[in-house]
Short mmCIF file of N, CA and C in Angstrom, two decimals:
data_model
loop_
_atom_site.label_atom_id
_atom_site.label_comp_id
_atom_site.label_asym_id
_atom_site.label_seq_id
_atom_site.Cartn_x
_atom_site.Cartn_y
_atom_site.Cartn_z
N MET A 1 37.69 -20.13 -41.39
CA MET A 1 36.43 -18.81 -40.84
C MET A 1 36.75 -19.57 -39.14
N ALA A 2 37.16 -18.62 -38.82
CA ALA A 2 37.32 -18.14 -37.38
C ALA A 2 36.52 -19.07 -36.02
N ALA A 3 36.62 -19.07 -35.64
CA ALA A 3 35.48 -19.87 -34.34
C ALA A 3 34.99 -18.36 -33.82
N PRO A 4 33.74 -18.52 -33.09
CA PRO A 4 33.14 -17.25 -32.65
C PRO A 4 33.50 -16.89 -31.41
N LEU A 5 33.06 -15.94 -30.87
CA LEU A 5 34.11 -15.42 -29.74
C LEU A 5 33.48 -16.13 -29.17
N PHE A 6 31.91 -16.28 -28.67
CA PHE A 6 31.04 -16.72 -27.15
C PHE A 6 30.30 -17.27 -28.30
N ASN A 7 30.48 -18.69 -27.22
CA ASN A 7 29.53 -19.87 -27.74
C ASN A 7 29.22 -19.86 -26.86
N SER A 8 28.35 -21.62 -26.99
CA SER A 8 27.74 -22.10 -25.70
C SER A 8 28.68 -23.53 -25.63
N THR A 9 29.98 -23.53 -25.72
CA THR A 9 30.60 -25.05 -25.40
C THR A 9 31.34 -24.84 -24.52
N THR A 10 31.05 -26.06 -24.18
CA THR A 10 31.89 -26.16 -22.10
C THR A 10 33.93 -26.17 -22.74
N SER A 11 33.55 -25.55 -21.15
CA SER A 11 34.93 -25.17 -20.85
C SER A 11 35.97 -26.24 -20.44
N ALA A 12 36.59 -26.35 -19.95
CA ALA A 12 38.38 -27.52 -19.62
C ALA A 12 38.12 -27.00 -18.15
N HIS A 13 37.69 -26.25 -18.24
CA HIS A 13 38.37 -24.89 -17.02
C HIS A 13 36.75 -25.96 -15.85
N ASN A 14 36.01 -25.74 -16.03
CA ASN A 14 35.02 -25.56 -15.04
C ASN A 14 33.52 -26.16 -16.59
N THR A 15 32.65 -27.43 -16.54
CA THR A 15 31.76 -28.07 -17.68
C THR A 15 31.19 -27.32 -17.27
N THR A 16 30.88 -26.61 -15.95
CA THR A 16 29.49 -25.88 -16.35
C THR A 16 29.43 -24.63 -16.36
N THR A 17 30.87 -23.79 -17.56
CA THR A 17 30.21 -22.86 -17.50
C THR A 17 30.00 -22.19 -18.80
N THR A 18 29.21 -22.09 -20.03
CA THR A 18 29.59 -21.47 -20.97
C THR A 18 28.66 -20.67 -21.39
N GLY A 19 29.27 -19.77 -22.50
CA GLY A 19 29.75 -17.94 -23.17
C GLY A 19 30.42 -17.51 -22.36
N MET A 20 29.93 -16.43 -22.78
CA MET A 20 31.03 -15.45 -21.65
C MET A 20 31.38 -16.07 -20.81
N LYS A 21 31.35 -16.84 -20.23
CA LYS A 21 31.27 -17.00 -18.16
C LYS A 21 32.94 -17.97 -19.04
N ALA A 22 32.62 -18.53 -19.47
CA ALA A 22 33.39 -19.82 -20.08
C ALA A 22 34.97 -19.03 -20.52
N PHE A 23 34.33 -18.21 -21.59
CA PHE A 23 35.62 -16.97 -22.40
C PHE A 23 36.49 -16.75 -21.25
N LEU A 24 35.86 -15.99 -20.04
CA LEU A 24 36.50 -14.88 -19.53
C LEU A 24 37.06 -16.37 -18.46
N SER A 25 36.77 -17.49 -18.16
CA SER A 25 36.85 -18.12 -16.65
C SER A 25 38.62 -18.94 -17.49
N SER A 26 38.68 -19.03 -18.27
CA SER A 26 39.62 -19.52 -19.50
C SER A 26 40.30 -18.79 -18.90
N ARG A 27 40.58 -17.02 -18.98
CA ARG A 27 41.69 -16.40 -18.43
C ARG A 27 41.45 -15.60 -17.12
N GLY A 28 40.76 -16.31 -16.90
CA GLY A 28 41.14 -15.94 -15.53
C GLY A 28 41.36 -14.87 -14.22
N VAL A 29 39.30 -13.93 -15.70
CA VAL A 29 39.34 -12.64 -15.38
C VAL A 29 37.48 -13.20 -14.11
N THR A 30 36.97 -14.46 -14.16
CA THR A 30 35.41 -14.88 -13.60
C THR A 30 36.05 -13.39 -11.63
N ARG A 31 37.67 -13.49 -11.13
CA ARG A 31 37.51 -12.66 -9.98
C ARG A 31 36.56 -11.61 -10.23
N ARG A 32 37.11 -10.88 -11.10
CA ARG A 32 36.05 -9.75 -11.35
C ARG A 32 35.36 -8.87 -11.94
N MET A 33 35.01 -10.93 -11.74
CA MET A 33 33.50 -9.76 -12.69
C MET A 33 31.54 -10.74 -11.62
N VAL A 34 32.62 -10.07 -9.92
CA VAL A 34 31.82 -10.82 -8.86
C VAL A 34 30.86 -9.51 -8.53
N ALA A 35 29.04 -9.75 -8.78
CA ALA A 35 27.90 -9.11 -8.57
C ALA A 35 28.40 -8.13 -7.56
N LYS A 36 27.89 -6.67 -6.67
CA LYS A 36 27.84 -6.25 -6.26
C LYS A 36 26.96 -5.42 -5.95
N LYS A 37 25.73 -6.05 -4.36
CA LYS A 37 24.78 -5.21 -3.86
C LYS A 37 24.88 -3.94 -4.15
N THR A 38 24.44 -2.67 -3.96
CA THR A 38 24.83 -1.67 -3.66
C THR A 38 23.63 -0.86 -3.72
N ARG A 39 23.50 0.63 -3.00
CA ARG A 39 21.50 0.65 -2.73
C ARG A 39 21.18 1.48 -4.99
N LYS A 40 20.73 1.47 -4.35
CA LYS A 40 19.80 2.35 -6.08
C LYS A 40 20.40 3.17 -6.60
N ALA A 41 21.19 3.39 -5.94
CA ALA A 41 21.69 5.14 -6.67
C ALA A 41 23.02 4.99 -6.59
N ASP A 42 23.44 4.52 -6.01
CA ASP A 42 25.17 5.13 -5.11
C ASP A 42 25.72 4.09 -4.36
N SER A 43 27.55 4.51 -4.88
CA SER A 43 27.11 3.75 -4.08
C SER A 43 29.76 4.41 -3.28
N LEU A 44 29.59 4.15 -2.64
CA LEU A 44 30.75 4.41 -2.35
C LEU A 44 32.36 4.42 -2.54
N VAL A 45 33.24 5.73 -2.94
CA VAL A 45 33.87 5.86 -4.37
C VAL A 45 35.04 5.28 -3.47
N ALA A 46 36.09 3.99 -4.65
CA ALA A 46 37.06 2.96 -4.32
C ALA A 46 37.56 3.90 -3.12
N ARG A 47 38.05 3.25 -1.93
CA ARG A 47 39.01 3.67 -1.58
C ARG A 47 38.96 5.27 -0.66
N SER A 48 38.08 5.56 -0.83
CA SER A 48 37.90 6.55 -0.72
C SER A 48 37.83 7.06 1.21
N LEU A 49 38.13 7.82 1.42
CA LEU A 49 38.99 7.72 3.84
C LEU A 49 37.29 8.21 3.55
N THR A 50 37.11 7.62 5.61
CA THR A 50 35.88 7.78 6.70
C THR A 50 36.43 9.47 7.33
N TYR A 51 36.36 10.10 7.01
CA TYR A 51 36.00 11.04 7.82
C TYR A 51 35.13 11.95 9.52
N THR A 52 35.57 12.03 10.19
CA THR A 52 35.26 11.83 11.21
C THR A 52 35.75 13.33 12.08
N VAL A 53 34.34 14.04 11.66
CA VAL A 53 34.48 15.46 11.58
C VAL A 53 33.26 15.62 12.29
N THR A 54 33.39 17.50 13.11
CA THR A 54 32.33 18.17 14.14
C THR A 54 30.65 18.87 13.29
N ALA A 55 29.28 18.21 13.80
CA ALA A 55 28.37 18.80 13.05
C ALA A 55 27.76 19.57 13.57
N THR A 56 27.50 20.42 12.95
CA THR A 56 26.17 21.58 13.43
C THR A 56 25.64 22.09 12.56
N ILE A 57 24.12 22.41 12.39
CA ILE A 57 23.40 23.56 12.03
C ILE A 57 23.34 24.89 11.91
N TYR A 58 22.76 25.05 10.45
CA TYR A 58 23.40 26.66 9.95
C TYR A 58 22.11 27.34 8.89
N GLU A 59 21.85 28.79 9.24
CA GLU A 59 20.59 29.10 8.51
C GLU A 59 21.15 29.90 7.74
N ALA A 60 20.59 29.97 6.61
CA ALA A 60 20.63 31.19 5.60
C ALA A 60 20.35 32.24 6.30
N VAL A 61 20.59 33.05 7.04
CA VAL A 61 20.38 34.43 8.06
C VAL A 61 21.51 34.99 7.50
N PRO A 62 21.23 36.12 8.12
CA PRO A 62 23.39 37.09 6.92
C PRO A 62 23.99 37.00 8.08
N SER A 63 22.68 37.07 9.63
CA SER A 63 23.77 36.63 11.57
C SER A 63 24.73 34.85 10.86
N GLN A 64 24.77 33.87 10.53
CA GLN A 64 25.42 33.11 10.28
C GLN A 64 26.06 32.94 8.91
N THR A 65 25.81 33.77 8.01
CA THR A 65 26.33 33.66 6.49
C THR A 65 27.10 35.44 6.55
N ASP A 66 27.49 35.28 4.50
CA ASP A 66 27.87 36.24 5.16
C ASP A 66 26.82 37.20 4.61
N SER A 67 26.36 38.84 3.32
CA SER A 67 25.48 39.52 2.48
C SER A 67 24.75 39.20 1.95
N GLU A 68 24.78 38.09 1.25
CA GLU A 68 24.68 36.98 0.89
C GLU A 68 24.04 35.82 1.09
N PRO A 69 23.14 35.63 1.74
CA PRO A 69 22.88 34.33 2.42
C PRO A 69 22.13 32.90 1.89
N PHE A 70 21.88 33.67 0.69
CA PHE A 70 20.78 32.88 -0.26
C PHE A 70 21.71 32.63 -1.10
N ILE A 71 23.12 32.97 -1.47
CA ILE A 71 24.21 32.59 -3.16
C ILE A 71 25.17 31.58 -1.83
N THR A 72 25.20 30.37 -2.46
CA THR A 72 25.95 28.97 -1.34
C THR A 72 27.99 29.06 -2.06
N ALA A 73 28.77 28.89 -1.46
CA ALA A 73 30.17 29.28 -1.85
C ALA A 73 30.61 28.76 -3.85
N ASP A 74 29.70 27.92 -3.94
CA ASP A 74 29.79 27.19 -6.00
C ASP A 74 28.50 28.21 -6.65
N ASN A 75 28.05 29.16 -5.58
CA ASN A 75 26.95 29.57 -7.01
C ASN A 75 25.45 29.06 -6.71
N SER A 76 25.33 28.74 -6.09
CA SER A 76 23.67 27.54 -6.23
C SER A 76 22.73 28.68 -5.09
N ARG A 77 21.63 29.12 -5.98
CA ARG A 77 21.11 29.81 -4.99
C ARG A 77 19.99 28.56 -4.11
N ILE A 78 19.86 28.99 -2.84
CA ILE A 78 19.25 28.72 -2.02
C ILE A 78 17.60 28.56 -2.45
N LYS A 79 16.75 27.81 -2.52
CA LYS A 79 15.52 28.65 -2.21
C LYS A 79 14.39 29.17 -1.11
N ARG A 80 13.75 30.19 -1.34
CA ARG A 80 13.15 30.68 -0.70
C ARG A 80 12.94 29.93 0.74
N HIS A 81 12.14 28.83 1.00
CA HIS A 81 11.64 27.50 1.55
C HIS A 81 12.31 26.34 1.80
N TYR A 82 12.83 26.98 2.04
CA TYR A 82 14.16 25.27 2.05
C TYR A 82 14.31 23.92 3.10
N GLY A 83 15.17 23.60 3.62
CA GLY A 83 15.14 22.87 5.06
C GLY A 83 16.01 21.71 4.83
N THR A 84 15.93 20.56 6.14
CA THR A 84 17.22 19.55 6.26
C THR A 84 17.10 19.29 4.92
N LYS A 85 15.37 18.75 4.33
CA LYS A 85 14.99 17.49 3.10
C LYS A 85 15.72 18.27 1.61
N LYS A 86 15.76 19.27 1.98
CA LYS A 86 17.39 19.32 0.69
C LYS A 86 19.11 19.02 0.80
N ARG A 87 18.71 18.60 2.07
CA ARG A 87 20.77 17.74 1.96
C ARG A 87 21.46 18.56 1.35
N TRP A 88 21.62 20.31 2.47
CA TRP A 88 23.07 20.70 1.76
C TRP A 88 23.18 20.24 2.27
N MET A 89 24.88 20.97 2.08
CA MET A 89 26.27 21.47 3.83
C MET A 89 26.73 21.92 3.39
N ALA A 90 27.28 22.51 4.51
CA ALA A 90 29.05 23.28 4.16
C ALA A 90 29.52 22.44 4.64
N LEU A 91 31.26 22.13 4.69
CA LEU A 91 32.41 21.73 4.79
C LEU A 91 33.32 22.78 4.84
N SER A 92 33.92 22.83 6.35
CA SER A 92 35.25 23.47 6.80
C SER A 92 36.28 23.02 5.38
N ARG A 93 36.77 24.88 5.34
CA ARG A 93 37.51 24.90 4.34
C ARG A 93 39.61 23.52 4.04
N ASP A 94 39.91 22.49 5.34
CA ASP A 94 40.88 22.30 5.44
C ASP A 94 40.16 21.38 4.18
N LEU A 95 39.19 20.93 4.13
CA LEU A 95 38.11 19.35 3.41
C LEU A 95 37.88 19.59 1.94
N LEU A 96 38.14 20.89 1.85
CA LEU A 96 36.96 21.02 0.41
C LEU A 96 38.65 20.93 -0.61
N LYS A 97 38.74 20.96 -1.54
CA LYS A 97 40.28 20.49 -3.37
C LYS A 97 40.95 22.36 -3.01
N PRO A 98 40.00 23.34 -3.27
CA PRO A 98 40.30 24.72 -3.64
C PRO A 98 41.52 24.79 -2.27
N TRP A 99 41.25 24.20 -0.52
CA TRP A 99 41.86 24.43 0.04
C TRP A 99 43.00 23.47 0.32
N GLY A 100 43.26 22.52 -0.24
CA GLY A 100 43.41 21.45 -0.98
C GLY A 100 43.26 19.98 0.13
N GLY A 101 42.15 20.40 0.09
CA GLY A 101 41.63 18.48 0.04
C GLY A 101 41.17 17.66 -0.66
N LYS A 102 39.76 16.88 0.30
CA LYS A 102 39.95 15.66 -1.28
C LYS A 102 38.13 15.81 -1.98
N PHE A 103 37.34 16.94 -1.39
CA PHE A 103 36.35 17.00 -1.49
C PHE A 103 36.35 18.80 -2.95
N ASP A 104 35.05 17.81 -3.07
CA ASP A 104 35.08 19.13 -4.26
C ASP A 104 33.04 20.10 -4.21
N PHE A 105 33.11 20.90 -4.13
CA PHE A 105 31.71 21.49 -4.58
C PHE A 105 31.03 21.05 -5.62
N GLY A 106 29.79 19.70 -4.77
CA GLY A 106 28.57 19.12 -5.78
C GLY A 106 29.36 17.98 -5.89
N ASP A 107 29.83 17.11 -4.83
CA ASP A 107 30.04 15.58 -3.88
C ASP A 107 29.06 15.93 -3.63
N LYS A 108 28.70 14.36 -3.38
CA LYS A 108 27.36 13.22 -2.93
C LYS A 108 28.50 12.91 -1.29
N VAL A 109 28.09 13.01 0.18
CA VAL A 109 28.72 12.70 0.87
C VAL A 109 27.11 11.95 1.83
N ARG A 110 27.65 10.44 2.44
CA ARG A 110 27.06 9.78 3.39
C ARG A 110 27.87 10.23 5.03
N VAL A 111 26.66 11.29 5.34
CA VAL A 111 27.32 11.32 6.56
C VAL A 111 26.58 10.38 7.55
N ARG A 112 27.07 9.29 8.57
CA ARG A 112 26.86 8.45 9.96
C ARG A 112 26.75 9.17 11.57
N GLY A 113 25.85 9.73 11.84
CA GLY A 113 26.03 9.78 13.56
C GLY A 113 25.95 11.04 14.29
N ILE A 114 24.59 11.65 13.21
CA ILE A 114 24.30 12.49 14.11
C ILE A 114 22.69 11.89 14.80
N SER A 115 22.11 12.19 13.95
CA SER A 115 20.83 11.40 14.19
C SER A 115 19.81 10.36 13.13
N PRO A 116 19.09 9.50 13.70
CA PRO A 116 18.46 8.43 12.06
C PRO A 116 17.90 9.32 11.24
N LYS A 117 17.08 10.21 12.19
CA LYS A 117 16.84 12.18 10.87
C LYS A 117 17.89 12.39 9.90
N LEU A 118 19.00 12.81 10.35
CA LEU A 118 20.11 14.14 9.65
C LEU A 118 20.79 12.95 8.61
N ASP A 119 20.80 11.45 9.12
CA ASP A 119 21.97 10.94 8.90
C ASP A 119 21.51 10.68 7.04
N GLY A 120 22.01 10.27 6.21
CA GLY A 120 22.11 9.79 4.58
C GLY A 120 23.36 11.11 4.26
N ILE A 121 22.51 11.35 2.60
CA ILE A 121 24.04 11.82 1.84
C ILE A 121 22.97 12.82 1.24
N TYR A 122 24.20 14.23 1.23
CA TYR A 122 24.20 14.87 1.34
C TYR A 122 25.57 15.86 0.34
N THR A 123 24.68 16.81 -0.65
CA THR A 123 25.64 17.46 -0.98
C THR A 123 26.02 18.95 -0.58
N ILE A 124 27.57 18.59 -1.84
CA ILE A 124 28.13 19.90 -0.71
C ILE A 124 28.50 21.51 -1.31
N HIS A 125 27.46 22.52 -1.44
CA HIS A 125 27.67 24.32 -1.41
C HIS A 125 27.84 24.80 -1.80
N ASP A 126 28.52 24.73 -0.07
CA ASP A 126 29.16 25.98 0.45
C ASP A 126 30.69 26.13 1.77
N THR A 127 31.08 26.96 2.14
CA THR A 127 32.35 26.33 2.51
C THR A 127 32.30 27.02 4.04
N MET A 128 32.45 27.21 4.93
CA MET A 128 32.45 27.62 6.10
C MET A 128 33.65 28.38 7.09
N ASN A 129 33.37 29.49 7.26
CA ASN A 129 34.61 29.81 8.38
C ASN A 129 35.81 29.94 7.82
N ARG A 130 36.98 30.01 8.58
CA ARG A 130 38.21 29.81 7.57
C ARG A 130 38.90 29.68 9.52
N ARG A 131 38.33 30.32 10.13
CA ARG A 131 38.52 29.44 11.96
C ARG A 131 38.18 27.75 11.93
N HIS A 132 37.21 27.64 11.83
CA HIS A 132 36.71 25.41 11.29
C HIS A 132 37.56 24.73 11.04
N HIS A 133 37.30 23.73 11.60
CA HIS A 133 38.72 22.98 10.53
C HIS A 133 37.61 21.24 11.57
N HIS A 134 38.04 21.15 10.55
CA HIS A 134 36.86 18.97 10.36
C HIS A 134 35.49 19.49 10.58
N CYS A 135 35.08 20.01 10.21
CA CYS A 135 33.77 20.90 10.38
C CYS A 135 32.83 20.81 9.89
N MET A 136 31.40 20.56 9.48
CA MET A 136 30.00 20.47 8.69
C MET A 136 28.66 21.04 9.16
N ASP A 137 29.01 21.32 8.18
CA ASP A 137 27.48 22.35 9.15
C ASP A 137 26.20 21.59 7.82
N ILE A 138 25.34 21.76 8.45
CA ILE A 138 24.33 20.81 7.62
C ILE A 138 23.11 22.25 7.57
N LEU A 139 22.05 22.22 6.17
CA LEU A 139 21.38 24.32 5.86
C LEU A 139 19.60 23.63 6.59
N ALA A 140 19.55 24.40 7.26
CA ALA A 140 18.25 23.86 7.38
C ALA A 140 17.40 25.58 8.10
N HIS A 141 15.96 25.16 8.03
CA HIS A 141 15.18 26.87 8.07
C HIS A 141 15.52 27.48 9.45
N PRO A 142 15.33 28.07 9.88
CA PRO A 142 14.66 29.00 11.11
C PRO A 142 13.51 28.06 11.63
N SER A 143 13.00 27.92 10.70
CA SER A 143 10.96 27.02 11.36
C SER A 143 11.63 25.49 11.72
N GLU A 144 12.59 25.04 11.81
CA GLU A 144 12.97 24.13 11.90
C GLU A 144 13.31 23.49 13.28
N LYS A 145 13.68 24.57 14.52
CA LYS A 145 14.25 24.82 15.38
C LYS A 145 14.97 24.22 15.64
N LEU A 146 16.89 23.58 15.19
CA LEU A 146 16.96 22.66 14.86
C LEU A 146 19.02 23.45 15.42
N ASP A 147 19.35 22.57 16.38
CA ASP A 147 20.44 23.22 17.65
C ASP A 147 21.00 22.10 17.64
N ILE A 148 21.75 22.05 16.70
CA ILE A 148 22.98 20.59 17.12
C ILE A 148 24.54 21.08 16.37
N TYR A 149 24.93 20.35 17.84
CA TYR A 149 26.77 20.43 18.26
C TYR A 149 27.20 18.34 17.85
N THR A 150 27.07 18.26 17.22
CA THR A 150 27.51 16.51 17.07
C THR A 150 29.07 16.39 17.06
N LYS A 151 29.56 16.16 17.97
CA LYS A 151 31.32 15.41 17.34
C LYS A 151 30.49 14.21 16.98
N GLY A 152 32.34 13.41 16.55
CA GLY A 152 31.96 11.93 15.89
C GLY A 152 31.66 12.21 14.71
N VAL A 153 30.99 12.64 14.11
CA VAL A 153 30.42 12.18 12.83
C VAL A 153 31.25 11.83 11.43
N LYS A 154 30.84 10.89 10.90
CA LYS A 154 31.62 10.01 9.78
C LYS A 154 31.24 10.62 8.33
N ILE A 155 32.19 10.97 7.80
CA ILE A 155 31.20 11.47 6.25
C ILE A 155 32.19 10.46 5.74
N GLN A 156 32.26 10.45 5.10
CA GLN A 156 32.36 9.30 3.53
C GLN A 156 32.11 9.94 1.85
N LYS A 157 32.79 9.42 1.05
CA LYS A 157 32.42 10.57 -0.89
C LYS A 157 31.67 9.81 -1.06
N VAL A 158 30.73 9.41 -1.74
CA VAL A 158 29.49 8.58 -2.24
C VAL A 158 30.12 9.21 -4.51
N ALA A 159 30.84 8.08 -5.17
CA ALA A 159 29.53 8.18 -5.82
C ALA A 159 28.35 7.27 -6.36
N MET A 160 27.97 8.06 -6.98
CA MET A 160 26.51 8.73 -7.42
C MET A 160 26.70 8.14 -9.17
N ARG A 161 25.99 7.15 -9.75
CA ARG A 161 25.35 6.26 -10.56
C ARG A 161 24.32 7.10 -11.71
#
């Protein structure tokens, strides 16, 4: 009869380690089992790059969008009473996968460098006009009366769990 895989005997490698830890430490695996402290629901994607972009605000009105202001590029519907708390954004085409970039529609992105109120996690739902490069737009309601043009904003892809 074979010995149990995970027993509570001590290992010659470390006399205080027992059970699963002893099994793994005897095979040199303990370095990979380091507990990470992450936020409740998100962590940065491994090897995700940080991009520096220019951040602006856009509103779902025909003068700033196309003839269908409440339908985004990924066919999401913007509700009539939307605002910046919704945390939706548009990226310039050079940053989106259909045009050779690293981000895709539906990706979560950490934004830093605008303001304490607007920094945070956003979801990509829209794209910008082709004349824009390395830019992002935050969806805001006209009643919020925000006018932002900030260079040097950092964005980084986030993995949601």
